[in-house]
Each structure stands twice: as structure tokens, then as C-alpha cells.
CSV table of C-alpha atoms and ligand atoms in Angstrom, one decimal:
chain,number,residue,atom,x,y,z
D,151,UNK,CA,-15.3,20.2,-3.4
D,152,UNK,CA,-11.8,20.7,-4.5
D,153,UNK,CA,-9.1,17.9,-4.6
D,154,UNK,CA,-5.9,17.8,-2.9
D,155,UNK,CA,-2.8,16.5,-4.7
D,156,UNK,CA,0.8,16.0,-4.8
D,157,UNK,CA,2.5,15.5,-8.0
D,158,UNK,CA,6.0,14.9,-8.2
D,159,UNK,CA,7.7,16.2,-11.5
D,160,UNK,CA,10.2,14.1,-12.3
D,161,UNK,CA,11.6,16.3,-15.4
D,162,UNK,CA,14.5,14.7,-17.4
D,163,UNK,CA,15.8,12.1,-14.5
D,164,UNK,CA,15.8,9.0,-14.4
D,165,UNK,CA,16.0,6.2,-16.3
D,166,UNK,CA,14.0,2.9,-17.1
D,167,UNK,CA,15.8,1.1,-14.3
D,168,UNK,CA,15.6,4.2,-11.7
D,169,UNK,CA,12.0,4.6,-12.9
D,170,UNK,CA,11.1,1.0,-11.9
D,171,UNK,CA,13.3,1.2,-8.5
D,172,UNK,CA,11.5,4.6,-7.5
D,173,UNK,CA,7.9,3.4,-8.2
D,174,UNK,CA,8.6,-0.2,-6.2
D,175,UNK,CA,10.1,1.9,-3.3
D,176,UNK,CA,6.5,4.6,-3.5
D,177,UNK,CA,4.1,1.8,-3.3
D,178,UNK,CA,5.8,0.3,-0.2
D,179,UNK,CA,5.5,3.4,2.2
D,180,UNK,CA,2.4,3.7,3.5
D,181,UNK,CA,0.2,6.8,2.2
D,182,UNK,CA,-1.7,8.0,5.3
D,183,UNK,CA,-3.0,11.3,3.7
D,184,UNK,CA,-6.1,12.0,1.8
D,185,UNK,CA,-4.3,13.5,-0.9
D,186,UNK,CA,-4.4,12.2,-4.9
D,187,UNK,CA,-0.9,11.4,-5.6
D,188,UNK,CA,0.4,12.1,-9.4
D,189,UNK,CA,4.3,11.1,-10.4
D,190,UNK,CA,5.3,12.1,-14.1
D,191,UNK,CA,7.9,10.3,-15.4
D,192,UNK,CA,9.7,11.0,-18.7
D,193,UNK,CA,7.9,9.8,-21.8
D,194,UNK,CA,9.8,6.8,-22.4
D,195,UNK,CA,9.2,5.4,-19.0
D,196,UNK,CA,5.7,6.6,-19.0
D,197,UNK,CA,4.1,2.8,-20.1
D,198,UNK,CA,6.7,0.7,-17.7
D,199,UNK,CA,5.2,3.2,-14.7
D,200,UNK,CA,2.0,3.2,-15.5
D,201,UNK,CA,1.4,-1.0,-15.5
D,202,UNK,CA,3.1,-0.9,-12.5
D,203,UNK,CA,0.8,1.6,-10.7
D,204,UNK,CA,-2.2,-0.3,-12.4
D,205,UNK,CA,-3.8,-0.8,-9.4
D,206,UNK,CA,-2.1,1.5,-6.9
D,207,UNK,CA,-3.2,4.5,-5.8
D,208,UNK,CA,-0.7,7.0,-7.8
D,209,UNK,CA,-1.4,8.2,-10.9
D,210,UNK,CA,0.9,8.5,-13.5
D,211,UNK,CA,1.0,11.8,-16.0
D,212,UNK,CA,2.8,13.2,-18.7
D,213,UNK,CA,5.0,16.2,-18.6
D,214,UNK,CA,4.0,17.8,-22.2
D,215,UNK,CA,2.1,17.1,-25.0
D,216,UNK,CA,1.9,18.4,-28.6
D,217,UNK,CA,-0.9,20.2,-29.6
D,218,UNK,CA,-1.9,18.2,-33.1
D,219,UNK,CA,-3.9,15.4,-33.1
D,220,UNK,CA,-1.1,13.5,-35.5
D,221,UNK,CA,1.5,14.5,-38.3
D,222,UNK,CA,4.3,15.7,-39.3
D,223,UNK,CA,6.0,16.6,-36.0
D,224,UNK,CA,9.6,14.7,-35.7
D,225,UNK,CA,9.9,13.7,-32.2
D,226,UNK,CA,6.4,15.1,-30.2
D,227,UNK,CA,4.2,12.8,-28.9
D,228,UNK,CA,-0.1,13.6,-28.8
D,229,UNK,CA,-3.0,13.1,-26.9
D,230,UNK,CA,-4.2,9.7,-28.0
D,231,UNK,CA,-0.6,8.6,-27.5
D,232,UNK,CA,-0.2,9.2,-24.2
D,233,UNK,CA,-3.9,8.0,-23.6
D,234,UNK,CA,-2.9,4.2,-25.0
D,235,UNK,CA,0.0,3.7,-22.3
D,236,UNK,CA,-2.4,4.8,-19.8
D,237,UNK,CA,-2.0,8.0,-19.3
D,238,UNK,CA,-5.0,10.6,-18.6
D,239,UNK,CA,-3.4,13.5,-17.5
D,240,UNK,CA,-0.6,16.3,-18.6
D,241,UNK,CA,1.4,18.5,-17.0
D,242,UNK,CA,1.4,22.0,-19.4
D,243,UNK,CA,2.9,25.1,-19.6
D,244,UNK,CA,5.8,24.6,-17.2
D,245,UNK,CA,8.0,27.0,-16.8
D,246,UNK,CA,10.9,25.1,-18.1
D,247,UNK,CA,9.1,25.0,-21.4
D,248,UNK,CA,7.9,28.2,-21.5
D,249,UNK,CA,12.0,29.3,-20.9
D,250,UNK,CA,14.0,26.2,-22.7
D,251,UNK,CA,11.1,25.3,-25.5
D,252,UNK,CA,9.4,29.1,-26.0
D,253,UNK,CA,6.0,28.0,-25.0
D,254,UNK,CA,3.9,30.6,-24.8
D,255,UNK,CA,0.5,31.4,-24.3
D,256,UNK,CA,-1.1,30.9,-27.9
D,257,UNK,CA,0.3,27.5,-28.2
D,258,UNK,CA,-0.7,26.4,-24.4
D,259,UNK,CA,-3.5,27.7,-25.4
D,260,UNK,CA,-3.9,25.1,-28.6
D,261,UNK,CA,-2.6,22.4,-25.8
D,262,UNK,CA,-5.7,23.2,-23.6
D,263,UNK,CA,-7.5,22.5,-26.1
D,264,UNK,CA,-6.0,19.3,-27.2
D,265,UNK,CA,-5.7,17.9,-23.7
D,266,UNK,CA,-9.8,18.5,-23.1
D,267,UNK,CA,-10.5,17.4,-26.6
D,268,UNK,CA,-9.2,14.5,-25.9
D,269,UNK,CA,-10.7,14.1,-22.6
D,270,UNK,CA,-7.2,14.5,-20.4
D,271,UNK,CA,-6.6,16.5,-17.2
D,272,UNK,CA,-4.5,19.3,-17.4
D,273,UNK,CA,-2.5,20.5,-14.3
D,274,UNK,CA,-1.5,23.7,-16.0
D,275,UNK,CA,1.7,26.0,-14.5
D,276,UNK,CA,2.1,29.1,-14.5
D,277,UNK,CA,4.3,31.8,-12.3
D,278,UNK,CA,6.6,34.4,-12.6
D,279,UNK,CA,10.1,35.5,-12.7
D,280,UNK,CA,12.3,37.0,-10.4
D,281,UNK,CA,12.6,40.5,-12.2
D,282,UNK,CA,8.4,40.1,-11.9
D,283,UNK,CA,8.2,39.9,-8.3
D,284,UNK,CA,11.0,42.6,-7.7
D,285,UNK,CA,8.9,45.0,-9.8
D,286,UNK,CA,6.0,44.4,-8.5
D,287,UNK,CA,4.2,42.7,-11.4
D,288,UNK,CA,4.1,39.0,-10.5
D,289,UNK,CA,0.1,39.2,-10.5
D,290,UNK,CA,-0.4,41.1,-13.3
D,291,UNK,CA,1.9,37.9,-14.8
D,292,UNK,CA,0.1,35.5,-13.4
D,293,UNK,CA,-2.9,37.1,-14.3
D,294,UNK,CA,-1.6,37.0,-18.3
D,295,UNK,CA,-1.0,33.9,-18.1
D,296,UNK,CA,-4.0,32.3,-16.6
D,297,UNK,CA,-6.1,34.3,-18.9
D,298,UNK,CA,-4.4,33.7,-22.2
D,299,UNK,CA,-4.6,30.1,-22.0
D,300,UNK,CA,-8.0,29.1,-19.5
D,301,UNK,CA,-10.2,31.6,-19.9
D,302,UNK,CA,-11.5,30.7,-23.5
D,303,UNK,CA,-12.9,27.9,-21.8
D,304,UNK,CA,-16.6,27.3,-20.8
D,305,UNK,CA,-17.4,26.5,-17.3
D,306,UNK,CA,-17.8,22.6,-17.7
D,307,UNK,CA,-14.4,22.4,-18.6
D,308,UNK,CA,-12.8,23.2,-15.9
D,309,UNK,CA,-13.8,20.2,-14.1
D,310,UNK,CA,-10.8,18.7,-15.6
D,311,UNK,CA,-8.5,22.0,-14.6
D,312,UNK,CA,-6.0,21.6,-12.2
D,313,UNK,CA,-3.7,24.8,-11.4
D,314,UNK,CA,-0.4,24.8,-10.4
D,315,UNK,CA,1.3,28.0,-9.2
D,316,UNK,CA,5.1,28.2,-9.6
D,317,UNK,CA,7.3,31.2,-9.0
D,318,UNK,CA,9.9,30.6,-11.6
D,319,UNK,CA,12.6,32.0,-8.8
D,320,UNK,CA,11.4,29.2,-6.2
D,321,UNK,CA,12.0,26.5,-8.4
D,322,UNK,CA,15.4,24.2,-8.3
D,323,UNK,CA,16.9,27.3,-6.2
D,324,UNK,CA,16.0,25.7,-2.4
D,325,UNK,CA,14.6,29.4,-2.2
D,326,UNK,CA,10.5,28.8,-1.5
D,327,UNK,CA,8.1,31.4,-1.2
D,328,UNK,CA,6.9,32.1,2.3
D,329,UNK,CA,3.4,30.5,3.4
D,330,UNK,CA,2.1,33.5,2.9
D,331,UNK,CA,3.5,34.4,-0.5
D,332,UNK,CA,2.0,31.3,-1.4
D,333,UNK,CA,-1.1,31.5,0.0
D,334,UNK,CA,-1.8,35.3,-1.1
D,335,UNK,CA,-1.0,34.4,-4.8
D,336,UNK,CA,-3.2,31.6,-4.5
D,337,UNK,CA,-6.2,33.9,-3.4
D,338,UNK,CA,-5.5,36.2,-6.0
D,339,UNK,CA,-5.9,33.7,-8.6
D,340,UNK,CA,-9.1,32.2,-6.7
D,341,UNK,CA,-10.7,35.3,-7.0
D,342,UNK,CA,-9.9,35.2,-10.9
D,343,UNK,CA,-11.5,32.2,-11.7
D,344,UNK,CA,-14.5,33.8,-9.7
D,345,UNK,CA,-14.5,36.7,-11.7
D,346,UNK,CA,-14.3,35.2,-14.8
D,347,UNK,CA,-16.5,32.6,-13.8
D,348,UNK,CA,-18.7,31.7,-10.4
D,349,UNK,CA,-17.9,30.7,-7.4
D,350,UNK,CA,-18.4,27.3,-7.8
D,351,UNK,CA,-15.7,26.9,-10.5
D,352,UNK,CA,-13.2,29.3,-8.2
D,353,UNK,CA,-13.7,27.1,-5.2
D,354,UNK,CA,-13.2,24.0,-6.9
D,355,UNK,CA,-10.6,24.3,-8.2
D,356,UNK,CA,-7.1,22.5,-7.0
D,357,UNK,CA,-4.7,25.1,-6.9
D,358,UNK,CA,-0.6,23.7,-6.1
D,359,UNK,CA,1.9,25.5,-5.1
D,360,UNK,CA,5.3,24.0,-6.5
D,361,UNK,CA,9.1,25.5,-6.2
D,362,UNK,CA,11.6,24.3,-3.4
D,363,UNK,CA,8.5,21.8,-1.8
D,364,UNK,CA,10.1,19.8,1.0
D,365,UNK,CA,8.9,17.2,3.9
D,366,UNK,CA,10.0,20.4,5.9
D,367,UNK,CA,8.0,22.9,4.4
D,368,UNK,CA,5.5,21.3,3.1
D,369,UNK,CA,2.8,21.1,6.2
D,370,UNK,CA,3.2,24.8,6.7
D,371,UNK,CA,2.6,25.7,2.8
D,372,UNK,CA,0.1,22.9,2.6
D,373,UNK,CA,-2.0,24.6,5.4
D,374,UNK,CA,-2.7,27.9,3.5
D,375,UNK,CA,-6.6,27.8,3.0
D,376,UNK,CA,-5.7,28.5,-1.0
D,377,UNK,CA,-3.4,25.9,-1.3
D,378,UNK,CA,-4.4,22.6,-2.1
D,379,UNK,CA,-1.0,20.4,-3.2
D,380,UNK,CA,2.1,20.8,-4.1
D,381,UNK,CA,4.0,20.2,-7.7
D,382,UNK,CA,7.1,18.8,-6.5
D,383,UNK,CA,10.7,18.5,-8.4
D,384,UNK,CA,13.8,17.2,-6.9
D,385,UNK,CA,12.1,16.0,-3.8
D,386,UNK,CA,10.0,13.6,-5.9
D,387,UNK,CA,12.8,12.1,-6.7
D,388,UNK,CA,13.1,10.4,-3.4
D,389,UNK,CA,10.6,7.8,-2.6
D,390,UNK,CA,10.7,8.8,0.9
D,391,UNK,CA,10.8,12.9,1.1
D,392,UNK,CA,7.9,12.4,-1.9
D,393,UNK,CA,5.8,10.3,-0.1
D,394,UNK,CA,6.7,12.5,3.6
D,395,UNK,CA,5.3,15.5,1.4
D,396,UNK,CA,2.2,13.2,0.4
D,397,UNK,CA,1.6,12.6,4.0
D,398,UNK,CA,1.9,16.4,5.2
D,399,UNK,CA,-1.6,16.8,4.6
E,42,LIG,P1,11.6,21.9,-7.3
E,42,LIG,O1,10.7,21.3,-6.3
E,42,LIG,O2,12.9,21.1,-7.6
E,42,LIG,O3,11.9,23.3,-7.0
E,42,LIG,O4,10.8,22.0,-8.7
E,42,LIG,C1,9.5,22.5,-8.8
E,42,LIG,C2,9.0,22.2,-10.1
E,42,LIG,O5,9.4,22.8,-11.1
E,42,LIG,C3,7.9,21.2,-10.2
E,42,LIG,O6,7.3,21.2,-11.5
């Protein structure tokens, strides 16, 4: 049975200080929903956050990962690092590093590998651009995408798969797509994992929707039969809309 979850993606904000004020302020408002909650703070805050949330319910993940195991890379951080503050899960192939960082789908694919290797979850984004959607070729994107870097996989692994669908024009632009954009895409991709898998694997599966989330969105998105969570940016940075988005399920 597939999981829901909220994960806020806290991208480059927020200092130790903020970091420490933000979790304090999420573990004082009540979580009424059955959703897993996820909050990925920068790497640097990633320890302070995740002693804190020791024995809360919210989980605290990374945002990226290199793909070696060790070595000669000035300034990355690996698997087993991330694993010894505490840390079991990473957030891969987001857009912002496929755009800023030229992540594409050969090297996600080595992070997959990494990440499972090394026994981590992986909630892996994926979603396509504007010009995409206009002509008419967002699945066929989505479809790349998906396929380059999961479907290598065998069927056990995907046990520790989590999906996160992310039009690249939703995000940061208050522009969200429609419940039923969201909820069509989400089918679509559904029916790959069940096509290149069983149905078993396809249904459970967590796929999130991310881009423009808000506490007054996020029921109606969140009550798509495909979508099971949201990956959420600037209103994760908000203890309150976060954990009103939490609670819309
Ligand atoms: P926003 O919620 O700010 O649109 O960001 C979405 C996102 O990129 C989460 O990873």
C-alpha cells in the first residue's frame, strides 16, 4: 500500500539559526494527518535538524548526493556521509540541478545507484519545461526521464522509490498545475511503472506532485487518486502553511 508524504524542500534558505527556529516551531503544531512528513535542509544544517527531530515524527533528507562512494571530489558530499548525521533519504534529480548543475540522466542514473547501494530512499524529480508542455511533449519527457534513470532497476528496488512529479513551469512561479493536470500526469506515469513492471510496483508507489503547493491548493491536488504528497518549496519554509499542507490529507 502506497505511502503518503509531504516533503518540504528547503533549497538554499536558511541558516543554522533559521534551521533550528523552523524545526522548534514544526514540532509544536499538531500533525493531524496520516501523512509521512520529510523536511530537507541544506547540508550544513542537516546534523543540527536531524538530532532535533530524533524522536519526532519528521524525517530529515538531503537534497543531493554525489554519486562516488569517496574521492577526489572538492566540495560533494556521499552516501555514507549523509547516512552518519542521520540521514536515510535524498532528494535527486531536481530540476534545479538538472538546469543550474547539468544533471542529466546518466549521472542520476549513477546516483540511483549509489543511493540504493547504500541502502537510502530516493524521492526522485522529474518534470518538464514550459516549451514541453506547449508542444505537446511533456509525457514523452517525463517518460525519458523516468526511464533513463529507474528503469535499470529490478523490482525489489523500488521499495525504496519515491516519485516526485514537478513541472519545471509550476515551480517558484505561484503558477500550479490544475488538479487535473496533476492528476493525469500522475496516471500516465502509474501506468509506466506497470508497464515496465507489475502492478504491484505501479500501485505502490508514492507519486508527489510539487510546484506552487499551498495550504490552499493543496487538499484539492492532494485528492487526485494518483497523487499521493506533495514536494513543497517556499511554503515549507513556513512552519505553519508547511504543516497546513501536512494536514490537508
Ligand atoms: P515551490 O513550491 O516553491 O514551487 O517549489 C517546488 C519545488 O521545487 C520543490 O522541490
Amino acid at each position: 500500500m502506497r505511502k503518503n508524504i509531504v516533503a518540504g524542500n528547503w533549497k538554499m534558505n536558511n541558516d543554522l539559526a533559521d534551521t533550528k527556529t523552523l524545526v522548534s516551531e514544526l514540532v509544536d503544531i499538531e500533525k493531524t494527518s496520516n501523512a509521512e512528513v520529510m523536511i530537507a535542509p541544506t547540508f550544513t544544517n542537516l546534523l543540527e535538524a536531524s538530532k532535533a527531530l530524533k524522536n519526532s515524527e519528521i524525517e530529515v533528507v538531503a537534497q543531493n548526493m554525489h554519486f562516488a562512494k569517496n574521492g577526489a571530489y572538492t566540495g560533494e558530499i556521499s552516501a555514507t556521509m549523509l547516512k552518519s548525521v542521520g540521514v536515510n533519504t535524498v532528494i535527486l534529480g531536481h530540476s534545479e540541478r538538472r538546469e543550474y548543475f547539468n544533471e542529466d540522466d546518466a549521472l542520476l542514473k549513477q546516483k540511483v545507484d549509489t543511493a540504493l547501494e547504500n541502502g537510502m530512499r530516493i524521492i526522485f524529480c522529474f518534470g518538464e519545461k514550459l516549451e514541453d508542455r506547449k508542444s505537446g511533449n511533456h509525457t514523452h519527457v517525463v517518460k525519458s526521464q523516468i526511464k533513463n534513470a529507474l528503469f535499470h532497476l529490478p523490482e525489489g528496488s523500488w521499495k525504496s522509490i519515491v516519485l516526485a512529479y514537478e513541472p519545471v513551469w509550476a515551480i517558484g512561479t505561484g503558477e500550479t498545475a490544475t488538479p487535473a493536470q496533476a492528476q493525469e500526469m500522475h496516471l500516465f506515469i502509474r501506468n509506466l511503472a506497470l508497464e515496465a513492471y507489475n502492478l504491484s510496483v505501479a500501485d505502490d508507489v508514492s507519486i508527489l506532485y510539487g510546484g506552487s503547493v499551498k495550504p490552499e491548493n493543496a487538499k484539492e491536488i492532494f485528492s487526485n487518486s494518483d497523487v499521493d504528497g506533495g514536494l513543497i518549496g517556499g511554503a515549507a519554509l513556513n512552519a505553519e502553511s508547511f504543516m497546513a499542507i501536512v494536514n490537508a490529507f
